[in-house]
Structures are given as structure tokens and as C-alpha cells.
PDB file of C-alpha atoms in Angstrom:
ATOM      1  CA  MET A  58      41.294  51.304  11.384  1.00 43.00           C
ATOM      2  CA  LYS A  59      38.960  48.622  12.095  1.00 39.00           C
ATOM      3  CA  ARG A  60      38.515  45.948   9.188  1.00 37.00           C
ATOM      4  CA  SER A  61      35.503  44.558   7.976  1.00 39.00           C
ATOM      5  CA  LEU A  62      34.649  40.694   7.982  1.00 34.00           C
ATOM      6  CA  ALA A  63      31.440  41.114   5.655  1.00 37.00           C
ATOM      7  CA  ILE A  64      31.714  38.436   2.798  1.00 33.00           C
ATOM      8  CA  HIS A  65      28.392  38.863  -0.186  1.00 38.00           C
ATOM      9  CA  LEU A  66      27.146  36.584  -0.102  1.00 33.00           C
ATOM     10  CA  ALA A  67      24.138  37.251  -2.224  1.00 35.00           C
ATOM     11  CA  PRO A  68      24.191  35.218  -4.866  1.00 37.00           C
ATOM     12  CA  VAL A  69      24.347  31.695  -2.451  1.00 34.00           C
ATOM     13  CA  ALA A  70      21.065  33.602  -0.443  1.00 33.00           C
ATOM     14  CA  LEU A  71      19.143  34.127  -4.540  1.00 30.00           C
ATOM     15  CA  LEU A  72      20.215  30.600  -4.819  1.00 35.00           C
ATOM     16  CA  LEU A  73      19.033  28.547  -1.128  1.00 34.00           C
ATOM     17  CA  CYS A  74      15.540  31.598  -1.321  1.00 36.00           C
ATOM     18  CA  GLY A  75      14.642  31.192  -4.853  1.00 37.00           C
ATOM     19  CA  THR A  76      13.944  27.790  -4.355  1.00 40.00           C
ATOM     20  CA  GLY A  77      10.581  27.725  -3.839  1.00 42.00           C
ATOM     21  CA  ALA A  78      10.829  23.995  -2.123  1.00 40.00           C
ATOM     22  CA  GLN A  79       8.378  25.271   1.045  1.00 48.00           C
ATOM     23  CA  ALA A  80       8.714  21.504   3.382  1.00 52.00           C
ATOM     24  CA  THR A  81       4.499  20.994   4.297  1.00 78.00           C
ATOM     25  CA  THR A  82       4.311  18.189   3.209  1.00 83.00           C
ATOM     26  CA  THR A  83       0.703  16.172   4.549  1.00 90.00           C
ATOM     27  CA  LEU A  84       1.100  11.943   4.585  1.00 93.00           C
ATOM     28  CA  THR A  85      -1.388   9.466   5.086  1.00 96.00           C
ATOM     29  CA  SER A  86      -1.037   5.841   5.322  1.00 98.00           C
ATOM     30  CA  ALA A  87      -3.614   2.830   5.980  1.00 98.00           C
ATOM     31  CA  ALA A  88      -3.652  -1.444   5.738  1.00 98.00           C
ATOM     32  CA  SER A  89      -5.904  -3.265   6.685  1.00 98.00           C
ATOM     33  CA  ALA A  90      -6.202  -7.859   7.454  1.00 98.00           C
ATOM     34  CA  VAL A  91      -9.022  -8.544   5.570  1.00 98.00           C
ATOM     35  CA  SER A  92     -11.916  -7.133   3.408  1.00 98.00           C
ATOM     36  CA  THR A  93     -14.987  -8.590   2.324  1.00 98.00           C
ATOM     37  CA  SER A  94     -17.639  -6.869  -0.435  1.00 98.00           C
ATOM     38  CA  LEU A  95     -20.054  -8.667  -2.072  1.00 98.00           C
ATOM     39  CA  ASN A  96     -23.161  -8.431  -3.549  1.00 98.00           C
ATOM     40  CA  VAL A  97     -25.909 -10.943  -4.907  1.00 96.00           C
ATOM     41  CA  ALA A  98     -27.704  -9.823  -8.257  1.00 94.00           C
ATOM     42  CA  GLY A  99     -26.587  -5.690  -6.434  1.00 95.00           C
ATOM     43  CA  VAL A 100     -28.027  -6.583  -2.978  1.00 96.00           C
ATOM     44  CA  VAL A 101     -24.822  -6.448  -0.388  1.00 97.00           C
ATOM     45  CA  LYS A 102     -25.042  -9.025   1.231  1.00 97.00           C
ATOM     46  CA  VAL A 103     -20.940  -8.687   3.510  1.00 97.00           C
ATOM     47  CA  ASN A 104     -19.220  -5.344   3.403  1.00 98.00           C
ATOM     48  CA  THR A 105     -16.055  -5.849   6.310  1.00 97.00           C
ATOM     49  CA  THR A 106     -13.068  -4.604   6.948  1.00 97.00           C
ATOM     50  CA  ILE A 107     -11.339  -6.186   9.926  1.00 98.00           C
ATOM     51  CA  ALA A 108      -7.798  -4.819  11.792  1.00 97.00           C
ATOM     52  CA  GLY A 109      -8.632  -1.710   9.791  1.00 98.00           C
ATOM     53  CA  VAL A 110      -5.767   1.369  10.992  1.00 98.00           C
ATOM     54  CA  SER A 111      -4.878   4.159   9.399  1.00 97.00           C
ATOM     55  CA  GLY A 112      -3.477   7.985  10.128  1.00 96.00           C
ATOM     56  CA  THR A 113      -2.895  11.248   8.579  1.00 93.00           C
ATOM     57  CA  ALA A 114      -0.698  14.021  10.151  1.00 84.00           C
ATOM     58  CA  GLY A 115       2.134  16.212   8.966  1.00 78.00           C
ATOM     59  CA  THR A 116       4.434  15.048  12.245  1.00 81.00           C
ATOM     60  CA  ALA A 117       5.630  11.326  13.022  1.00 89.00           C
ATOM     61  CA  TYR A 118       2.461   8.944  13.911  1.00 95.00           C
ATOM     62  CA  ASP A 119       2.096   5.426  14.673  1.00 96.00           C
ATOM     63  CA  ASN A 120      -0.845   3.554  15.039  1.00 97.00           C
ATOM     64  CA  THR A 121      -1.312  -0.720  14.805  1.00 98.00           C
ATOM     65  CA  GLY A 122      -3.712  -3.424  15.148  1.00 97.00           C
ATOM     66  CA  ASN A 123      -4.199  -6.841  16.000  1.00 97.00           C
ATOM     67  CA  VAL A 124      -6.887  -9.490  15.670  1.00 97.00           C
ATOM     68  CA  ALA A 125      -6.260 -13.070  17.444  1.00 98.00           C
ATOM     69  CA  SER A 126      -8.222 -14.666  14.439  1.00 97.00           C
ATOM     70  CA  VAL A 127     -10.820 -14.482  11.645  1.00 97.00           C
ATOM     71  CA  ASN A 128     -14.326 -16.453  11.151  1.00 97.00           C
ATOM     72  CA  LEU A 129     -16.178 -14.330   8.650  1.00 97.00           C
ATOM     73  CA  THR A 130     -18.841 -16.647   6.638  1.00 95.00           C
ATOM     74  CA  THR A 131     -21.363 -15.259   4.978  1.00 96.00           C
ATOM     75  CA  PRO A 132     -25.348 -16.771   3.029  1.00 95.00           C
ATOM     76  CA  LEU A 133     -25.211 -15.593  -0.504  1.00 95.00           C
ATOM     77  CA  VAL A 134     -27.964 -17.777  -1.638  1.00 92.00           C
ATOM     78  CA  SER A 135     -30.962 -19.703   0.002  1.00 89.00           C
ATOM     79  CA  GLY A 136     -32.791 -22.375  -0.627  1.00 86.00           C
ATOM     80  CA  ILE A 137     -32.904 -26.188  -1.682  1.00 88.00           C
ATOM     81  CA  VAL A 138     -29.285 -25.428  -2.966  1.00 86.00           C
ATOM     82  CA  SER A 139     -27.356 -23.436  -0.240  1.00 91.00           C
ATOM     83  CA  ALA A 140     -23.979 -21.245  -1.541  1.00 94.00           C
ATOM     84  CA  GLY A 141     -21.979 -18.369   0.640  1.00 96.00           C
ATOM     85  CA  SER A 142     -18.736 -17.758   0.846  1.00 97.00           C
ATOM     86  CA  LYS A 143     -16.550 -18.248   3.988  1.00 97.00           C
ATOM     87  CA  VAL A 144     -12.954 -16.524   5.412  1.00 98.00           C
ATOM     88  CA  THR A 145     -11.194 -17.432   7.668  1.00 98.00           C
ATOM     89  CA  THR A 146      -7.685 -16.644   9.561  1.00 98.00           C
ATOM     90  CA  GLY A 147      -5.284 -17.039  11.975  1.00 98.00           C
ATOM     91  CA  VAL A 148      -3.829 -14.088  13.962  1.00 98.00           C
ATOM     92  CA  VAL A 149      -3.557 -11.211  12.002  1.00 98.00           C
ATOM     93  CA  SER A 150      -1.276  -7.893  12.505  1.00 98.00           C
ATOM     94  CA  THR A 151      -2.215  -3.560  11.067  1.00 98.00           C
ATOM     95  CA  GLU A 152       0.118  -1.096  10.856  1.00 98.00           C
ATOM     96  CA  ALA A 153       0.042   2.583  10.017  1.00 98.00           C
ATOM     97  CA  PHE A 154       2.533   4.585  10.641  1.00 96.00           C
ATOM     98  CA  SER A 155       4.969   8.094   9.618  1.00 94.00           C
ATOM     99  CA  SER A 156       8.396   8.913   9.812  1.00 85.00           C
ATOM    100  CA  ALA A 157       7.038  12.515   8.408  1.00 75.00           C
ATOM    101  CA  PRO A 158       7.803  15.081   6.905  1.00 80.00           C
ATOM    102  CA  TRP A 159       9.390  12.010   4.550  1.00 87.00           C
ATOM    103  CA  SER A 160       7.772   9.284   4.743  1.00 94.00           C
ATOM    104  CA  ALA A 161       5.072   7.389   5.031  1.00 96.00           C
ATOM    105  CA  THR A 162       4.127   3.441   5.776  1.00 98.00           C
ATOM    106  CA  GLY A 163       1.437   1.332   5.716  1.00 98.00           C
ATOM    107  CA  THR A 164       1.447  -2.631   6.830  1.00 98.00           C
ATOM    108  CA  ALA A 165      -0.297  -5.566   6.662  1.00 98.00           C
ATOM    109  CA  ASN A 166       0.855  -9.382   8.675  1.00 98.00           C
ATOM    110  CA  VAL A 167      -2.218 -12.391   8.031  1.00 98.00           C
ATOM    111  CA  ALA A 168      -1.769 -15.791   8.915  1.00 98.00           C
ATOM    112  CA  GLY A 169      -3.193 -19.183   8.163  1.00 97.00           C
ATOM    113  CA  ALA A 170      -6.160 -17.919   5.751  1.00 98.00           C
ATOM    114  CA  ASN A 171      -8.391 -19.878   3.984  1.00 98.00           C
ATOM    115  CA  ILE A 172     -10.683 -18.689   1.298  1.00 98.00           C
ATOM    116  CA  ALA A 173     -13.940 -20.511   0.093  1.00 98.00           C
ATOM    117  CA  LEU A 174     -17.368 -20.076  -1.870  1.00 97.00           C
ATOM    118  CA  TYR A 175     -19.724 -22.977  -1.899  1.00 96.00           C
ATOM    119  CA  THR A 176     -22.423 -24.719  -2.371  1.00 94.00           C
ATOM    120  CA  GLN A 177     -24.537 -26.965   0.220  1.00 89.00           C
ATOM    121  CA  LEU A 178     -27.658 -28.791  -0.719  1.00 88.00           C
ATOM    122  CA  LEU A 179     -29.652 -29.356   2.350  1.00 82.00           C
ATOM    123  CA  SER A 180     -27.361 -30.265   5.172  1.00 77.00           C
ATOM    124  CA  ALA A 181     -25.064 -32.210   2.985  1.00 83.00           C
ATOM    125  CA  ILE A 182     -21.381 -31.274   3.439  1.00 86.00           C
ATOM    126  CA  PRO A 183     -20.385 -28.510   1.223  1.00 88.00           C
ATOM    127  CA  LEU A 184     -19.006 -28.900  -1.811  1.00 93.00           C
ATOM    128  CA  THR A 185     -16.496 -25.703  -2.136  1.00 95.00           C
ATOM    129  CA  SER A 186     -15.819 -24.090  -6.246  1.00 95.00           C
ATOM    130  CA  ILE A 187     -13.717 -21.926  -5.179  1.00 97.00           C
ATOM    131  CA  GLY A 188     -10.568 -22.741  -2.540  1.00 97.00           C
ATOM    132  CA  ILE A 189      -6.959 -20.656  -1.920  1.00 98.00           C
ATOM    133  CA  SER A 190      -5.523 -21.372   1.428  1.00 97.00           C
ATOM    134  CA  LEU A 191      -2.002 -20.001   2.467  1.00 97.00           C
ATOM    135  CA  ASN A 192      -0.008 -20.936   5.157  1.00 98.00           C
ATOM    136  CA  ALA A 193       1.258 -16.518   6.034  1.00 98.00           C
ATOM    137  CA  ILE A 194       0.446 -13.010   3.489  1.00 98.00           C
ATOM    138  CA  SER A 195       1.769  -9.781   3.819  1.00 98.00           C
ATOM    139  CA  SER A 196       1.996  -7.080   2.329  1.00 98.00           C
ATOM    140  CA  MET A 197       3.674  -3.015   2.374  1.00 98.00           C
ATOM    141  CA  THR A 198       2.806  -0.230   1.382  1.00 98.00           C
ATOM    142  CA  THR A 199       5.957   3.579   1.506  1.00 97.00           C
ATOM    143  CA  VAL A 200       5.201   6.824  -0.297  1.00 96.00           C
ATOM    144  CA  GLY A 201       8.047   9.497   0.843  1.00 93.00           C
ATOM    145  CA  LEU A 202      10.004  12.344  -0.201  1.00 90.00           C
ATOM    146  CA  GLY A 203      12.896  12.179  -1.665  1.00 88.00           C
ATOM    147  CA  ALA A 204      15.957  14.036  -3.914  1.00 88.00           C
ATOM    148  CA  ASN A 205      14.364  13.949  -6.790  1.00 88.00           C
ATOM    149  CA  GLY A 206      11.047  14.280  -5.771  1.00 89.00           C
ATOM    150  CA  TYR A 207       8.012  12.357  -4.625  1.00 92.00           C
ATOM    151  CA  TYR A 208       8.371   7.940  -4.594  1.00 95.00           C
ATOM    152  CA  GLY A 209       6.170   4.610  -3.190  1.00 96.00           C
ATOM    153  CA  THR A 210       7.226   1.508  -3.408  1.00 97.00           C
ATOM    154  CA  GLY A 211       4.766  -1.571  -2.793  1.00 98.00           C
ATOM    155  CA  SER A 212       5.568  -5.483  -2.856  1.00 98.00           C
ATOM    156  CA  SER A 213       4.451  -8.317  -1.184  1.00 98.00           C
ATOM    157  CA  SER A 214       5.005 -11.779   0.318  1.00 98.00           C
ATOM    158  CA  ILE A 215       3.223 -14.692   0.549  1.00 98.00           C
ATOM    159  CA  ALA A 216       4.554 -18.453   2.364  1.00 97.00           C
ATOM    160  CA  GLY A 217       2.257 -21.992   1.807  1.00 97.00           C
ATOM    161  CA  LEU A 218      -0.093 -21.150  -1.364  1.00 98.00           C
ATOM    162  CA  ALA A 219      -2.729 -23.489  -2.882  1.00 97.00           C
ATOM    163  CA  LEU A 220      -5.573 -23.754  -4.271  1.00 97.00           C
ATOM    164  CA  SER A 221      -8.502 -25.864  -4.085  1.00 97.00           C
ATOM    165  CA  GLY A 222     -12.432 -27.169  -4.900  1.00 96.00           C
ATOM    166  CA  SER A 223     -14.064 -27.300  -8.716  1.00 95.00           C
ATOM    167  CA  VAL A 224     -13.080 -24.174 -10.104  1.00 95.00           C
ATOM    168  CA  LEU A 225      -9.905 -22.882  -9.660  1.00 96.00           C
ATOM    169  CA  GLY A 226      -8.286 -26.635  -8.938  1.00 95.00           C
ATOM    170  CA  ALA A 227      -8.994 -27.774 -12.142  1.00 94.00           C
ATOM    171  CA  LEU A 228      -6.697 -25.127 -13.622  1.00 94.00           C
ATOM    172  CA  GLY A 229      -3.751 -26.855 -12.249  1.00 93.00           C
ATOM    173  CA  ILE A 230      -2.222 -24.315 -10.927  1.00 94.00           C
ATOM    174  CA  ASN A 231       1.762 -24.881  -9.753  1.00 92.00           C
ATOM    175  CA  THR A 232       1.795 -22.267  -7.228  1.00 94.00           C
ATOM    176  CA  SER A 233       4.769 -23.874  -4.723  1.00 88.00           C
ATOM    177  CA  LEU A 234       7.243 -21.690  -6.038  1.00 88.00           C
ATOM    178  CA  ILE A 235       5.263 -18.690  -5.216  1.00 94.00           C
ATOM    179  CA  SER A 236       7.193 -16.379  -2.557  1.00 95.00           C
ATOM    180  CA  ASN A 237       7.300 -12.508  -3.477  1.00 95.00           C
ATOM    181  CA  PRO A 238       5.061 -12.334  -6.732  1.00 96.00           C
ATOM    182  CA  SER A 239       5.808  -9.541  -9.321  1.00 96.00           C
ATOM    183  CA  ALA A 240       3.631  -6.367  -9.048  1.00 97.00           C
ATOM    184  CA  SER A 241      -0.240  -6.914 -10.300  1.00 98.00           C
ATOM    185  CA  THR A 242       0.853 -11.121 -10.709  1.00 97.00           C
ATOM    186  CA  VAL A 243      -2.680 -12.452 -12.244  1.00 97.00           C
ATOM    187  CA  LEU A 244      -2.400 -15.995 -11.041  1.00 97.00           C
ATOM    188  CA  ALA A 245      -6.539 -16.739 -12.822  1.00 97.00           C
ATOM    189  CA  THR A 246      -8.522 -15.031 -14.664  1.00 97.00           C
ATOM    190  CA  LEU A 247     -12.195 -16.788 -15.709  1.00 97.00           C
ATOM    191  CA  PRO A 248     -15.425 -15.502 -17.235  1.00 97.00           C
ATOM    192  CA  GLY A 249     -16.602 -13.310 -13.922  1.00 98.00           C
ATOM    193  CA  LEU A 250     -13.238 -14.151 -12.059  1.00 98.00           C
ATOM    194  CA  THR A 251      -9.998 -12.909 -11.485  1.00 98.00           C
ATOM    195  CA  LEU A 252      -7.078 -13.188  -8.759  1.00 98.00           C
ATOM    196  CA  THR A 253      -4.255 -11.255  -8.010  1.00 98.00           C
ATOM    197  CA  LEU A 254      -1.067 -11.687  -6.189  1.00 98.00           C
ATOM    198  CA  ASN A 255       0.690  -8.167  -5.087  1.00 98.00           C
ATOM    199  CA  GLU A 256      -1.967  -5.908  -6.732  1.00 98.00           C
ATOM    200  CA  GLN A 257       0.000  -2.743  -7.272  1.00 98.00           C
ATOM    201  CA  ILE A 258      -2.175   0.303  -7.543  1.00 98.00           C
ATOM    202  CA  THR A 259      -0.332   4.114  -8.161  1.00 97.00           C
ATOM    203  CA  SER A 260      -2.525   7.426  -8.119  1.00 94.00           C
ATOM    204  CA  THR A 261      -0.244  10.830  -9.619  1.00 90.00           C
ATOM    205  CA  LEU A 262      -1.762  13.377  -6.974  1.00 85.00           C
ATOM    206  CA  THR A 263      -2.183  16.999  -8.748  1.00 83.00           C
ATOM    207  CA  ASN A 264       0.478  17.798  -5.542  1.00 89.00           C
ATOM    208  CA  GLY A 265       1.340  14.272  -4.668  1.00 93.00           C
ATOM    209  CA  LEU A 266       1.636  11.008  -4.659  1.00 96.00           C
ATOM    210  CA  SER A 267      -0.635   7.474  -3.784  1.00 97.00           C
ATOM    211  CA  MET A 268      -0.277   3.879  -3.909  1.00 98.00           C
ATOM    212  CA  SER A 269      -1.685   1.007  -2.752  1.00 98.00           C
ATOM    213  CA  THR A 270      -1.212  -3.029  -2.375  1.00 98.00           C
ATOM    214  CA  ASN A 271      -2.814  -5.665  -2.481  1.00 98.00           C
ATOM    215  CA  ALA A 272      -1.711  -9.011  -1.571  1.00 98.00           C
ATOM    216  CA  LEU A 273      -4.098 -11.182  -2.347  1.00 98.00           C
ATOM    217  CA  HIS A 274      -7.518  -9.722  -4.187  1.00 98.00           C
ATOM    218  CA  LEU A 275     -10.516 -11.908  -5.538  1.00 98.00           C
ATOM    219  CA  ALA A 276     -12.092 -10.019  -7.578  1.00 98.00           C
ATOM    220  CA  LEU A 277     -16.059 -10.761  -8.766  1.00 98.00           C
ATOM    221  CA  ASN A 278     -18.321  -8.966 -11.480  1.00 98.00           C
ATOM    222  CA  ASP A 279     -20.662 -11.292 -12.323  1.00 97.00           C
ATOM    223  CA  TYR A 280     -19.822 -14.111 -12.015  1.00 97.00           C
ATOM    224  CA  ALA A 281     -22.064 -16.867 -12.590  1.00 95.00           C
ATOM    225  CA  PHE A 282     -22.381 -18.749  -8.916  1.00 94.00           C
ATOM    226  CA  ASP A 283     -25.077 -21.912  -7.627  1.00 89.00           C
ATOM    227  CA  GLY A 284     -27.811 -20.245 -10.615  1.00 89.00           C
ATOM    228  CA  GLN A 285     -26.877 -16.219  -9.817  1.00 93.00           C
ATOM    229  CA  LEU A 286     -24.492 -13.532 -10.401  1.00 96.00           C
ATOM    230  CA  LEU A 287     -21.777 -12.667  -7.712  1.00 97.00           C
ATOM    231  CA  SER A 288     -19.610  -8.777  -7.506  1.00 98.00           C
ATOM    232  CA  GLY A 289     -17.568  -7.159  -5.012  1.00 98.00           C
ATOM    233  CA  ASP A 290     -13.774  -7.871  -3.567  1.00 98.00           C
ATOM    234  CA  ILE A 291     -11.971 -11.052  -1.315  1.00 98.00           C
ATOM    235  CA  ILE A 292      -8.949  -8.815  -0.158  1.00 98.00           C
ATOM    236  CA  LEU A 293      -6.145  -9.924   2.526  1.00 98.00           C
ATOM    237  CA  GLY A 294      -3.000  -7.753   3.279  1.00 98.00           C
ATOM    238  CA  HIS A 295      -4.282  -3.798   2.174  1.00 98.00           C
ATOM    239  CA  SER A 296      -1.271  -1.448   2.802  1.00 98.00           C
ATOM    240  CA  GLU A 297      -1.387   2.034   1.231  1.00 98.00           C
ATOM    241  CA  ALA A 298      -0.179   4.855   1.565  1.00 98.00           C
ATOM    242  CA  SER A 299       0.012   8.894  -0.063  1.00 96.00           C
ATOM    243  CA  ILE A 300       1.860  11.991   0.824  1.00 93.00           C
ATOM    244  CA  THR A 301       0.517  15.319  -0.343  1.00 91.00           C
ATOM    245  CA  GLY A 302       2.086  19.051  -0.180  1.00 85.00           C
ATOM    246  CA  ALA A 303       4.943  21.125  -1.860  1.00 64.00           C
ATOM    247  CA  VAL A 304       7.977  19.359  -3.495  1.00 56.00           C
ATOM    248  CA  PRO A 305      10.910  21.130  -5.320  1.00 53.00           C
ATOM    249  CA  GLU A 306      11.545  20.428  -8.493  1.00 52.00           C
ATOM    250  CA  ALA A 307      14.471  18.985  -9.711  1.00 50.00           C
ATOM    251  CA  SER A 308      15.797  22.018 -10.660  1.00 51.00           C
ATOM    252  CA  SER A 309      15.497  23.682  -7.542  1.00 49.00           C
ATOM    253  CA  TRP A 310      17.456  20.641  -5.961  1.00 46.00           C
ATOM    254  CA  ALA A 311      19.773  21.307  -8.170  1.00 49.00           C
ATOM    255  CA  MET A 312      20.213  25.220  -7.299  1.00 49.00           C
ATOM    256  CA  MET A 313      20.164  24.354  -3.396  1.00 44.00           C
ATOM    257  CA  VAL A 314      23.009  21.696  -4.331  1.00 46.00           C
ATOM    258  CA  VAL A 315      25.198  24.365  -5.390  1.00 47.00           C
ATOM    259  CA  GLY A 316      24.193  26.900  -3.482  1.00 46.00           C
ATOM    260  CA  PHE A 317      25.866  25.598  -0.561  1.00 43.00           C
ATOM    261  CA  GLY A 318      28.947  24.071  -2.682  1.00 52.00           C
ATOM    262  CA  LEU A 319      29.412  27.897  -2.946  1.00 46.00           C
ATOM    263  CA  LEU A 320      28.984  28.141   0.272  1.00 40.00           C
ATOM    264  CA  GLY A 321      31.541  25.503   1.422  1.00 49.00           C
ATOM    265  CA  GLY A 322      33.631  27.258  -1.089  1.00 51.00           C
ATOM    266  CA  LEU A 323      33.870  30.382   0.704  1.00 41.00           C
ATOM    267  CA  ALA A 324      34.385  28.778   3.657  1.00 42.00           C
ATOM    268  CA  ARG A 325      37.448  26.997   2.955  1.00 47.00           C
ATOM    269  CA  ARG A 326      39.071  30.381   0.581  1.00 46.00           C
ATOM    270  CA  ARG A 327      38.055  32.547   3.409  1.00 42.00           C
ATOM    271  CA  LYS A 328      42.181  33.368   5.387  1.00 47.00           C
ATOM    272  CA  PRO A 329      40.965  34.750   8.789  1.00 46.00           C
ATOM    273  CA  VAL A 330      42.352  38.254   9.354  1.00 42.00           C
ATOM    274  CA  PRO A 331      43.107  41.063  12.323  1.00 47.00           C
ATOM    275  CA  LEU A 332      40.376  42.669  13.795  1.00 39.00           C
ATOM    276  CA  ASN A 333      42.115  45.999  14.155  1.00 46.00           C
ATOM    277  CA  ALA A 334      45.350  47.063  12.380  1.00 40.00           C
TER     278      ALA A 334
END
């Protein structure tokens, strides 16, 4: 007589199949080394992104961008007294990658950067009102899917930051100890001007999470500059990432863990039986 080896696993199967844990996810990440968007009295003067990279997929990807140097000079106001902006850097590199289906990351690295808003009388030496210089700056943003659902992390590092010019230099801010600023550190704020380090923005989506990090963000909003109203943004070291798709709730993860535990317990308790008697 043959003896059946069947084990009643129906309760366990229900635990595993009833979790609603679909694995379909879409991962997106992007980065840029320098982003400049400025307008005077509503007239766009510059809108440029340097070393921008991005990727989006349900599978792994790795996209990179590299530029040897940046020299972006933009006239903003013309006349006997003129004004402009200038952004220069050394080597910059960016990367957008994903280890699908679990996480996506954007990174941006900038070496030897200088930002200036300056005025100039005819052909005289330009006078800097807003000056920002640093040896290196970088940001990284990661989003992913873990046991407790979606998560996001952002960070920035800065080396050799210094403020100069008739406006920022006069504030007397000690920047010598700044290297890993806390999230969204407002370093300077003036009428129409805000300088933020390690700016982090997180958005909870309907079925996902999005996060971005700006290592340095100079934001202008009707800033009085050489008799004109200047608005826009200069950003160094931008990174972002997002993840969307179905994710099991915490209770579903718990049910899965219990289910696998029951399977293990049954396997340990099962004793060999002869196939024929």
C-alpha cells in the first residue's frame, strides 16, 4: 500500500498569494552639474543645464556625463553700467543609475566652482556683488523599495566654500567648517535672495516616492540688481530619483514573513516515510 506524502499547505499558500505584492516598479534618476536659469523683468537671459543625465526603466541602467570645464558668462543688463552673471568650474561628472527593481540613484560632482553676479562701468574692472567659490561640491539622491515600503535619502558634501563680493562678503559668515551641511541649510537670506546648501525636496506620490537634492542653490526672486529685478536660480550639484509601482503594505510583509516561517517549520517537522508498505 502506498502512503501519500501530501502536506496541507493551503493556509500557507493563502498567506503568500494574498499579499497583493506585485513587483512592477518604475525607477527614474537624473543629475546635472550646473543649472542656470535667470530672467530680468521677466525676460529670459539664460536657461542652461550642464552635464545633464537621466534614466528610467524597470531594469538596471547606468548613464554618465562628463565635462572638462564650464565657463558660462551671461550679460543681464546693458548700458553705461552693465551687469552680468558668470559660472565657471573645473571637471564635472554626473551619473544616473539603477539596481532595478530595488533602487535608483543620481549623483553630481563639481570641482573648482565659482559663481558671480557683477557690475561693470564701461570697460573698468568688474565689481562683484555676489561671489561664491568652492573647491569641490557634490550631491547624491537615492530612492528605493525596502521591507517597510518606499524610502529616500539625500546628502551633499562641500569643500573650501567661501563667500565674497559687496553683498555676501559683507555678511561675515564663517564657512570654514562647512563640509556636510544638514538638510536644507539656509546659509544666507536677503530681500529677494536665498542661498541654501544641501537643499532636499521630497514628494510622496500616489503610488511612489520622489526626492531631489541641490548641493548649492542660489534662488533669486525680484532681487534688486543694477536697477533691475532679477529672478531665477543657479544650482550646483543637482541629483534626483523617484520610484513608482505597486508595493506591499507593512501588514502584507508581515504575512509573508509568517508564511515563510510556517513553511520552514513544516519542513523541519516532516519525517521521512516509506513509499511502500
